[in-house]
Amino acid sequence: MLVLPCSWSSISRRERYIKRCTDAGDEAHVMQEQQLLPGVLDPITLEPIINPAISPAGHVMGLATWKAVLAEQQRCPFTKAALRPDQLIVLTVNDIEKYRDRIIAMR
């Protein structure tokens, strides 16, 4: 049986995101987002959170993870409450401190 290597699986979601941003000329954005929540993992992908977004309940995941989850079920995977993408707040360097005490995983 011939087994072909699957090269895409060896590249993490974070690396793909960084490549897309860099290719689009947005390298500063990538560096900024990497520093927001150092050491905090996305609870769904188990990778460092890229482009973090917080739900009204205080759960934080990468925005891409939130969009994928909400496209499938329109509910918060943690509280099971109805949730729309427009209810999420994307965290930035300018507002991370404003929301830091609301982040459930960091309490």
Short mmCIF file of C-alpha atoms in Angstrom, two decimals:
data_model
loop_
_atom_site.label_atom_id
_atom_site.label_comp_id
_atom_site.label_asym_id
_atom_site.label_seq_id
_atom_site.Cartn_x
_atom_site.Cartn_y
_atom_site.Cartn_z
CA MET A 1 0.00 0.00 0.00
CA LEU A 2 1.34 3.40 -1.01
CA VAL A 3 1.07 6.10 1.67
CA LEU A 4 1.51 9.64 0.45
CA PRO A 5 2.78 12.26 2.85
CA CYS A 6 0.20 14.83 3.82
CA SER A 7 2.25 18.03 3.95
CA TRP A 8 -0.62 20.36 4.89
CA SER A 9 -1.22 18.59 8.19
CA SER A 10 2.28 19.36 9.38
CA ILE A 11 1.62 23.10 9.16
CA SER A 12 -0.22 24.52 12.13
CA ARG A 13 -3.18 26.85 11.88
CA ARG A 14 -0.99 29.58 13.37
CA GLU A 15 1.67 29.14 10.70
CA ARG A 16 -0.95 29.28 7.93
CA TYR A 17 -2.43 32.46 9.45
CA ILE A 18 1.00 34.09 9.69
CA LYS A 19 1.77 33.16 6.08
CA ARG A 20 -1.54 34.61 4.84
CA CYS A 21 -0.97 37.87 6.73
CA THR A 22 2.64 38.12 5.62
CA ASP A 23 1.71 37.40 2.00
CA ALA A 24 -0.90 40.16 2.24
CA GLY A 25 1.74 42.58 3.54
CA ASP A 26 0.30 42.65 7.06
CA GLU A 27 3.34 41.47 9.01
CA ALA A 28 2.88 44.09 11.75
CA HIS A 29 -0.63 42.71 12.41
CA VAL A 30 0.78 39.22 12.89
CA MET A 31 3.41 40.36 15.38
CA GLN A 32 0.85 42.42 17.31
CA GLU A 33 -1.65 39.57 17.58
CA GLN A 34 0.99 37.06 18.67
CA GLN A 35 1.76 39.11 21.78
CA LEU A 36 -1.77 39.64 23.13
CA LEU A 37 -2.25 36.40 25.09
CA PRO A 38 1.12 34.68 25.26
CA GLY A 39 0.90 31.14 26.57
CA VAL A 40 -2.91 30.95 26.27
CA LEU A 41 -4.16 28.14 24.02
CA ASP A 42 -7.32 28.14 21.95
CA PRO A 43 -9.57 25.60 23.77
CA ILE A 44 -10.79 24.09 20.49
CA THR A 45 -7.61 23.93 18.39
CA LEU A 46 -5.21 23.66 21.34
CA GLU A 47 -2.88 26.07 19.54
CA PRO A 48 -1.81 29.58 20.58
CA ILE A 49 -4.69 31.99 20.10
CA ILE A 50 -4.36 34.09 16.95
CA ASN A 51 -6.61 37.12 16.55
CA PRO A 52 -8.38 36.58 19.88
CA ALA A 53 -12.07 37.32 20.29
CA ILE A 54 -14.11 37.28 23.50
CA SER A 55 -17.73 36.21 23.87
CA PRO A 56 -20.23 38.03 26.09
CA ALA A 57 -19.70 35.25 28.66
CA GLY A 58 -15.93 35.82 28.69
CA HIS A 59 -14.69 32.86 26.69
CA VAL A 60 -11.77 33.57 24.37
CA MET A 61 -10.79 31.75 21.20
CA GLY A 62 -9.24 32.76 17.93
CA LEU A 63 -11.70 34.62 15.70
CA ALA A 64 -11.37 31.96 12.99
CA THR A 65 -12.26 29.26 15.54
CA TRP A 66 -15.29 31.24 16.72
CA LYS A 67 -16.50 31.72 13.14
CA ALA A 68 -16.13 28.01 12.35
CA VAL A 69 -17.97 26.95 15.50
CA LEU A 70 -20.77 29.49 15.08
CA ALA A 71 -21.22 28.64 11.40
CA GLU A 72 -21.95 25.09 12.50
CA GLN A 73 -24.13 25.54 15.55
CA GLN A 74 -24.91 29.25 16.27
CA ARG A 75 -24.29 28.54 19.97
CA CYS A 76 -21.43 29.13 22.37
CA PRO A 77 -19.64 25.78 22.72
CA PHE A 78 -19.14 26.48 26.43
CA THR A 79 -22.45 27.93 27.66
CA LYS A 80 -24.68 26.51 24.89
CA ALA A 81 -26.37 29.93 24.74
CA ALA A 82 -27.32 31.35 21.35
CA LEU A 83 -24.45 33.41 19.97
CA ARG A 84 -23.87 35.37 16.77
CA PRO A 85 -20.48 36.42 15.35
CA ASP A 86 -21.43 40.10 15.71
CA GLN A 87 -21.63 39.60 19.51
CA LEU A 88 -17.92 38.75 19.69
CA ILE A 89 -15.35 41.42 20.49
CA VAL A 90 -12.01 41.08 18.72
CA LEU A 91 -9.31 41.91 21.24
CA THR A 92 -6.56 44.32 20.25
CA VAL A 93 -3.52 45.86 21.89
CA ASN A 94 -5.64 48.94 22.57
CA ASP A 95 -8.41 47.16 24.48
CA ILE A 96 -6.94 43.92 25.87
CA GLU A 97 -6.58 45.41 29.36
CA LYS A 98 -10.21 46.54 29.33
CA TYR A 99 -11.35 42.92 28.86
CA ARG A 100 -8.57 40.98 30.62
CA ASP A 101 -10.51 40.54 33.87
CA ARG A 102 -13.51 39.16 31.95
CA ILE A 103 -11.53 36.37 30.28
CA ILE A 104 -12.64 33.16 31.96
CA ALA A 105 -9.54 31.10 31.13
CA MET A 106 -7.27 33.72 32.72
CA ARG A 107 -9.07 33.99 36.08
#
